[in-house]
PDB file of C-alpha atoms in Angstrom:
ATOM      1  CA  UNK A   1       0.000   0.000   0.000  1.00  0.00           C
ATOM      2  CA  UNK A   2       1.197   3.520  -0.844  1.00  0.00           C
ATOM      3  CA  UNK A   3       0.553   6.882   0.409  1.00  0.00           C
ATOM      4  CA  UNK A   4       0.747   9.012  -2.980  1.00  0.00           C
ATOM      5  CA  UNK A   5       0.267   8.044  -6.857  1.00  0.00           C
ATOM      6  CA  UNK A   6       2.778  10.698  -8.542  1.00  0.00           C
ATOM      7  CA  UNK A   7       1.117  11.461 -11.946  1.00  0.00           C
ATOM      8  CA  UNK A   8       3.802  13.639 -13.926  1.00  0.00           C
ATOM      9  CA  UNK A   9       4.868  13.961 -17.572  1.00  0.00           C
ATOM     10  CA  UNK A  10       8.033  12.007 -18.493  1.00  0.00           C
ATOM     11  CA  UNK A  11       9.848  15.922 -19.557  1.00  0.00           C
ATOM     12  CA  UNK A  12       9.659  16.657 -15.801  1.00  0.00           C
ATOM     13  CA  UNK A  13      11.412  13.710 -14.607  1.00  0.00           C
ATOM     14  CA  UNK A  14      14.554  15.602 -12.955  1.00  0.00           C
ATOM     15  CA  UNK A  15      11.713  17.631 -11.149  1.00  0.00           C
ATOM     16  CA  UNK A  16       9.328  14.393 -10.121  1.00  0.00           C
ATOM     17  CA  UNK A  17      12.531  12.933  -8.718  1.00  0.00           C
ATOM     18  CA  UNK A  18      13.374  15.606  -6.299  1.00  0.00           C
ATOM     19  CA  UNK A  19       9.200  15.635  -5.309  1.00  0.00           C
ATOM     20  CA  UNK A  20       9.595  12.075  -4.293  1.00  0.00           C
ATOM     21  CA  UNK A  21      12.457  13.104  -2.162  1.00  0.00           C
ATOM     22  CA  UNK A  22      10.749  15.727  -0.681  1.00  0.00           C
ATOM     23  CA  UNK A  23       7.296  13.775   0.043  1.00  0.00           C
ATOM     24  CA  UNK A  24       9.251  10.430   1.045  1.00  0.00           C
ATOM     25  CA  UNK A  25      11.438  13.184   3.591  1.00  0.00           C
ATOM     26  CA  UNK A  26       7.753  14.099   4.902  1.00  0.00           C
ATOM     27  CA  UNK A  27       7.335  10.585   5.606  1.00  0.00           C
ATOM     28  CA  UNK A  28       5.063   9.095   2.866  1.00  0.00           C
ATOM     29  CA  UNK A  29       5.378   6.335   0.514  1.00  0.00           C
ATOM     30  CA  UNK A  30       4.899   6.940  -2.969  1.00  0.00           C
ATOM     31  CA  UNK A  31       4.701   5.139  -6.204  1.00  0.00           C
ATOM     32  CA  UNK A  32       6.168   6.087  -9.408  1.00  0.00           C
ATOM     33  CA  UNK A  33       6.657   5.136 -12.478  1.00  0.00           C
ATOM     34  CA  UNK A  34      10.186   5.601 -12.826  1.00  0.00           C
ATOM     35  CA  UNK A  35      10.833   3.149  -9.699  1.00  0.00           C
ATOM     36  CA  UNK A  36       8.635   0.729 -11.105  1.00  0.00           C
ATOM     37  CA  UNK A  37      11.192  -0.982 -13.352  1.00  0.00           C
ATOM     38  CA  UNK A  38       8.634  -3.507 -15.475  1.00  0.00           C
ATOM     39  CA  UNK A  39       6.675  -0.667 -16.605  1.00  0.00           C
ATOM     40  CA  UNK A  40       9.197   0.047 -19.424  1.00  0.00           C
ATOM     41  CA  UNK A  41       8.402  -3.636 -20.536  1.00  0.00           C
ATOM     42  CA  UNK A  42       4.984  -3.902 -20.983  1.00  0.00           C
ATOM     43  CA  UNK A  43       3.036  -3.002 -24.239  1.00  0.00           C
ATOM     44  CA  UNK A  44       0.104  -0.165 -23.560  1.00  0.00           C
ATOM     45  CA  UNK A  45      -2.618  -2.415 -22.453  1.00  0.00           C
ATOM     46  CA  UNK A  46      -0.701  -5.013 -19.995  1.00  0.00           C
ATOM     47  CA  UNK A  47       1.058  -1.197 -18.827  1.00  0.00           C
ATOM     48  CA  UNK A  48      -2.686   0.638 -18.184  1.00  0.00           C
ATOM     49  CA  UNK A  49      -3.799  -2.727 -16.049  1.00  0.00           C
ATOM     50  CA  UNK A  50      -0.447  -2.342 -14.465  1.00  0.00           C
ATOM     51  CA  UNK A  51      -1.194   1.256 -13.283  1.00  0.00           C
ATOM     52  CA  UNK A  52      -4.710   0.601 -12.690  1.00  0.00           C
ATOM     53  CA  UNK A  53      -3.344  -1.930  -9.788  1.00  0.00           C
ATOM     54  CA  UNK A  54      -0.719   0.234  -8.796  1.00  0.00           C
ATOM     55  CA  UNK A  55      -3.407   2.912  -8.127  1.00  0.00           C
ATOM     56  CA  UNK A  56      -6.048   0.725  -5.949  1.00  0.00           C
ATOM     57  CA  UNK A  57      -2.796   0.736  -4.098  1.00  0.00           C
ATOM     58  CA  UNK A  58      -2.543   4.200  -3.355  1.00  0.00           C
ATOM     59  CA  UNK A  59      -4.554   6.323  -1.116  1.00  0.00           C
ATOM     60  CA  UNK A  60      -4.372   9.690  -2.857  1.00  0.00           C
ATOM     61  CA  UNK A  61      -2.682  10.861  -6.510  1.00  0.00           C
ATOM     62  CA  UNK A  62      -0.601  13.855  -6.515  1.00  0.00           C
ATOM     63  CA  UNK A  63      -1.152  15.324 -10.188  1.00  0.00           C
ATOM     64  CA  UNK A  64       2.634  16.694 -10.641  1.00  0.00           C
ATOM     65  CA  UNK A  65       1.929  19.252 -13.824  1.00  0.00           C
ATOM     66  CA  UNK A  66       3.784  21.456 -15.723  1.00  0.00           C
ATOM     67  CA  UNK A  67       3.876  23.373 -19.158  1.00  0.00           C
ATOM     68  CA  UNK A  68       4.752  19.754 -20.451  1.00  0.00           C
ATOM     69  CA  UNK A  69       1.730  18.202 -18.646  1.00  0.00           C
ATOM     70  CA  UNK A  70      -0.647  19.106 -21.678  1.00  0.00           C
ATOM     71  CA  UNK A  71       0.812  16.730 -24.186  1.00  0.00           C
ATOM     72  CA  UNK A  72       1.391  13.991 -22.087  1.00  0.00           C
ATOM     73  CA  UNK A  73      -0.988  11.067 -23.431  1.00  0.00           C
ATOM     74  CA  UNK A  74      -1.411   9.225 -19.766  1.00  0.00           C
ATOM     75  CA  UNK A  75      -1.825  12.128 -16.919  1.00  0.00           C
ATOM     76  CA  UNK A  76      -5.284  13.007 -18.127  1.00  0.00           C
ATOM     77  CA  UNK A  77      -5.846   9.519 -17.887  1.00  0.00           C
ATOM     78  CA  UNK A  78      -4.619   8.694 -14.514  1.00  0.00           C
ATOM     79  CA  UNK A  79      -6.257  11.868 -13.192  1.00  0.00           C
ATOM     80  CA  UNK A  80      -9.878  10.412 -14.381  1.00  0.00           C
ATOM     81  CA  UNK A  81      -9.086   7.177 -12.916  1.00  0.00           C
ATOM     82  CA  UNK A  82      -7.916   7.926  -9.592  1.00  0.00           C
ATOM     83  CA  UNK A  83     -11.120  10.498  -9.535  1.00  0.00           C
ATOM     84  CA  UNK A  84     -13.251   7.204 -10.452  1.00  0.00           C
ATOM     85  CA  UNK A  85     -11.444   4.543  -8.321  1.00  0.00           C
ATOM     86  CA  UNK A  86      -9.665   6.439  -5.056  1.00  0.00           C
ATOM     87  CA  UNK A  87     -11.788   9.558  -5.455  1.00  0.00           C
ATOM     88  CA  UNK A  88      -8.846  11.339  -4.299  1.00  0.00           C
ATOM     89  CA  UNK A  89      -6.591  14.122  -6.368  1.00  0.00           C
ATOM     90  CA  UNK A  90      -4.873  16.579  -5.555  1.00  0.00           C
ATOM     91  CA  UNK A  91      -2.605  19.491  -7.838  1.00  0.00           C
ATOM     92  CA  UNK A  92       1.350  20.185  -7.606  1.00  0.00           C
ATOM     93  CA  UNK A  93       2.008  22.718  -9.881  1.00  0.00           C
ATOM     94  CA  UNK A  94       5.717  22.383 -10.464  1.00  0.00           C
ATOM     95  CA  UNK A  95       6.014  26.418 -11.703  1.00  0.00           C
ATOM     96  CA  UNK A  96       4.477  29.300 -11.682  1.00  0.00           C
ATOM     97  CA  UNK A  97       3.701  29.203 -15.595  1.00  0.00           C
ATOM     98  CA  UNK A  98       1.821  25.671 -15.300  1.00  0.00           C
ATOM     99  CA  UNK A  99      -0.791  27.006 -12.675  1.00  0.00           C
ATOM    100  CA  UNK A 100      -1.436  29.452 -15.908  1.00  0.00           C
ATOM    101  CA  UNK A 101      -1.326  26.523 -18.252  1.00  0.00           C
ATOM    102  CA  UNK A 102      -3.978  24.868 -15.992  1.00  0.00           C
ATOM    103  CA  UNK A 103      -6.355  27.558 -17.187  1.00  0.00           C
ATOM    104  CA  UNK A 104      -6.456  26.135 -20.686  1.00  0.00           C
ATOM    105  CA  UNK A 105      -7.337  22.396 -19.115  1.00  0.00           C
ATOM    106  CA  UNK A 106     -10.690  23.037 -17.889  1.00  0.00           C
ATOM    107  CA  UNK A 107     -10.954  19.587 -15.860  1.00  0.00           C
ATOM    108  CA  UNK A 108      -8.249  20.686 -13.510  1.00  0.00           C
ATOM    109  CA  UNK A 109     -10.254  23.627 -11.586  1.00  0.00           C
ATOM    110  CA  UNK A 110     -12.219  20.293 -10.497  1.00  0.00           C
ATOM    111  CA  UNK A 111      -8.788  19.567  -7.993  1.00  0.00           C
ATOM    112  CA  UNK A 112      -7.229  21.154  -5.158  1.00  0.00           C
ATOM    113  CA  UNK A 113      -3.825  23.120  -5.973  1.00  0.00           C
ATOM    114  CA  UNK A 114      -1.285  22.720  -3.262  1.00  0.00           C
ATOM    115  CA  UNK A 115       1.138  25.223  -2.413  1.00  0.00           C
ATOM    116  CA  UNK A 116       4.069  24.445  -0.922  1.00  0.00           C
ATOM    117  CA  UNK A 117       3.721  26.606   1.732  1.00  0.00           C
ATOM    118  CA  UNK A 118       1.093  24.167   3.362  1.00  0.00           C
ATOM    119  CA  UNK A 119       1.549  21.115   1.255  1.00  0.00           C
ATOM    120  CA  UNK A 120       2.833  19.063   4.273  1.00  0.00           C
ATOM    121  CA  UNK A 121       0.222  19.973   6.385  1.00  0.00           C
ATOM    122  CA  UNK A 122      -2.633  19.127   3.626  1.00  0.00           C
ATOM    123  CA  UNK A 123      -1.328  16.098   2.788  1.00  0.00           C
ATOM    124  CA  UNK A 124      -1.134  14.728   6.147  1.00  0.00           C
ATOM    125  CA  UNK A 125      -4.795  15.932   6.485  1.00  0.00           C
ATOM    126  CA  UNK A 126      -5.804  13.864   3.087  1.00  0.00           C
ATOM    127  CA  UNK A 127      -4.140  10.665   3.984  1.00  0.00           C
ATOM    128  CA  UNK A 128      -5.186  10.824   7.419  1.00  0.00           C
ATOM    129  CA  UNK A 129      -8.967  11.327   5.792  1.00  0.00           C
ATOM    130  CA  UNK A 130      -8.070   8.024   3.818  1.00  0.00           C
ATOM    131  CA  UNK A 131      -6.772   6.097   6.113  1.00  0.00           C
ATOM    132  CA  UNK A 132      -9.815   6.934   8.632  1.00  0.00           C
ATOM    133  CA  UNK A 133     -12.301   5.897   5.539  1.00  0.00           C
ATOM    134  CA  UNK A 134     -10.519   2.428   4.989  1.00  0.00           C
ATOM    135  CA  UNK A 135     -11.852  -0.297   6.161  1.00  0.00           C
ATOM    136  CA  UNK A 136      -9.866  -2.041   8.849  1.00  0.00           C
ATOM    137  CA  UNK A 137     -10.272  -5.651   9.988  1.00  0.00           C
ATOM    138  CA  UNK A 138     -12.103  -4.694  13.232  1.00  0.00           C
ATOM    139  CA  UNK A 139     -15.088  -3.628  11.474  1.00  0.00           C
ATOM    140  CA  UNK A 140     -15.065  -5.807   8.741  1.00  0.00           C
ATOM    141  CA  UNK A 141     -15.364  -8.453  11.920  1.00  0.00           C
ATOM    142  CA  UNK A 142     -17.488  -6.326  12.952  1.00  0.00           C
ATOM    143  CA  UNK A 143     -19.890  -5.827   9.643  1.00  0.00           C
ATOM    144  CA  UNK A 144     -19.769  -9.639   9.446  1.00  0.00           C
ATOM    145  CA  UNK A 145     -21.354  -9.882  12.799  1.00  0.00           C
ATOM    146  CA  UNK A 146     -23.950  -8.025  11.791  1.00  0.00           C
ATOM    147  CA  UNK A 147     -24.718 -10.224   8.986  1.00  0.00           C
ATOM    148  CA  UNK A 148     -24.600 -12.722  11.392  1.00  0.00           C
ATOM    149  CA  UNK A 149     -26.954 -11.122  13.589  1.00  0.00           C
ATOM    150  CA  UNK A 150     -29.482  -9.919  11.238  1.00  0.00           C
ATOM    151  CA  UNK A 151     -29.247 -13.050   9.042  1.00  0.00           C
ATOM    152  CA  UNK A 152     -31.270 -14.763  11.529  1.00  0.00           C
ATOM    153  CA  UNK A 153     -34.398 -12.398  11.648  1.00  0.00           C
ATOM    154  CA  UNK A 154     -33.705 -11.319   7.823  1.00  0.00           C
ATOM    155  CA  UNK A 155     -37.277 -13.300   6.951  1.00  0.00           C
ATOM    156  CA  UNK A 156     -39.312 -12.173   9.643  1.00  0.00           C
ATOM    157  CA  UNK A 157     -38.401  -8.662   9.872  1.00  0.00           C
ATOM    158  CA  UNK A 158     -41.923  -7.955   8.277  1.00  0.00           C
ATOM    159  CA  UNK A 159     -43.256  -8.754  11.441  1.00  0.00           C
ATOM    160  CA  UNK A 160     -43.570  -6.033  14.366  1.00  0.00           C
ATOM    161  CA  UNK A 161     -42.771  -7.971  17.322  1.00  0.00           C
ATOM    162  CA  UNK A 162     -39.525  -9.179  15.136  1.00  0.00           C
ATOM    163  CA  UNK A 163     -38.297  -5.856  14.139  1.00  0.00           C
ATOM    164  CA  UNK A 164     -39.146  -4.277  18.032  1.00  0.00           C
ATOM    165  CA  UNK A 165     -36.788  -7.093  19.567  1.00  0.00           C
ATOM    166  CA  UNK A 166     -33.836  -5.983  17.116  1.00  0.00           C
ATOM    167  CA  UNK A 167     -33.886  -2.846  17.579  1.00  0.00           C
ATOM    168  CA  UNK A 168     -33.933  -2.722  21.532  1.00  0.00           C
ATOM    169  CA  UNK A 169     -31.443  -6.028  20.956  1.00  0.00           C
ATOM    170  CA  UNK A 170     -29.763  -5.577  17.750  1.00  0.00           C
ATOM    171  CA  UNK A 171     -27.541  -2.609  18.010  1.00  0.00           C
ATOM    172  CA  UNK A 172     -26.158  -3.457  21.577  1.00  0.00           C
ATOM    173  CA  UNK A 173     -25.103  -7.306  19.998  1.00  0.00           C
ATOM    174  CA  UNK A 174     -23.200  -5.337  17.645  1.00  0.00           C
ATOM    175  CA  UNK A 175     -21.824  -3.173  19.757  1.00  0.00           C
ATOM    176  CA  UNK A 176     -20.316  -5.995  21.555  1.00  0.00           C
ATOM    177  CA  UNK A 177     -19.649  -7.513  18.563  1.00  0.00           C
ATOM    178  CA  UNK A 178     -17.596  -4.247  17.609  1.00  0.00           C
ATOM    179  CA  UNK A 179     -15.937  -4.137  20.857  1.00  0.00           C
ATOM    180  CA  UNK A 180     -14.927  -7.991  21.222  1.00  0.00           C
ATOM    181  CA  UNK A 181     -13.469  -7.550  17.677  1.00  0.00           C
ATOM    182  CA  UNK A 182     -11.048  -4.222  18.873  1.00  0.00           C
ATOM    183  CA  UNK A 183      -9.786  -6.077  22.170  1.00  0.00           C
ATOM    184  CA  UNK A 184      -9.219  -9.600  20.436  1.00  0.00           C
ATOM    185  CA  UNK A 185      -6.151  -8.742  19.406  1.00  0.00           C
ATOM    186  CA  UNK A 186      -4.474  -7.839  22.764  1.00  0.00           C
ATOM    187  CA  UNK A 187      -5.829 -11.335  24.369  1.00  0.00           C
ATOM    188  CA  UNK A 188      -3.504 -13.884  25.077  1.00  0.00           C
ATOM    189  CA  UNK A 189      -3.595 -16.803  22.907  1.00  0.00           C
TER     190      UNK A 189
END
């Protein structure tokens, strides 16, 4: 699992490097192409699957752009798909000039610019966001307690006396459900 999904066009590849620096300095992981050694390899279609998995990896994409940003053939790309499948994008205008090229790509006012005043600071505040909104084992235990709980009324949940029982019962079950769930892991064995 990564932190950050580095979108940038291949012509700022001196500048991507030193951002991965900078962001891996800050303490996140991030995944980019030029570290990803097979992705030279692969023909277009085994190479979009590739960064399709790559990017269910990541928690957030950080949309690296520049003058050279507007004729690259697989930022726009990325950017769509990490709106679609993390639902999480963020801007890092490289210059000064490519927050005025953004103006000519209309999807980008869509996204968050970062400055790097406060970049730190708002990407903590994103991944933490993630991170909070993943699920973690505890509640899937959890969720599949309910299942288990409900499953056994699901049919007669039509009936009043049924429904009345799990709701004064219900919740509390999977509340201790929940709970169990959090403090099984610091049980002995």
């Amino acid at each position: 699992m990564f932190d950050i999904f580095l979108s940038h066009a291949h012509q700022d590849e001196a500048r991507a490097r030193t951002l991965v620096k900078r962001l891996e300095g800050w303490g996140f992981t991030v995944y980019v192409d030029f570290k990803d050694a097979a992705l030279s390899q692969l023909p277009d279609r085994a190479l979009a699957d590739r960064l399709v998995d790559r990017l269910r990896q990541c928690r957030l994409l950080v949309f690296a752009f520049s003058e050279a940003s507007v004729n690259s053939r697989w930022m726009p790309w990325e950017l769509g798909l990490a709106h679609g499948v993390i639902g999480r994008a963020v801007l890092w205008p490289f210059t000064q000039r490519a927050l005025r090229a953004k103006a000519a790509q209309e999807y980008l006012h869509l996204y968050e610019a970062l400055s790097p005043a406060t970049a730190q600071v708002r990407l903590d505040a994103l991944l933490g966001e993630a991170r909070a909104a993943a699920v973690r084992p505890a509640d899937l235990r959890a969720m599949q307690d309910l299942a288990g709980i409900t499953a056994n009324k699901a049919p007669e949940f039509g009936q009043p006396e049924v429904a009345t029982e799990f709701m004064a019962n219900g919740p509390m079950k999977l509340y201790l459900a929940w709970l169990d769930s959090l403090t099984s892991a610091w049980r002995p064995k």
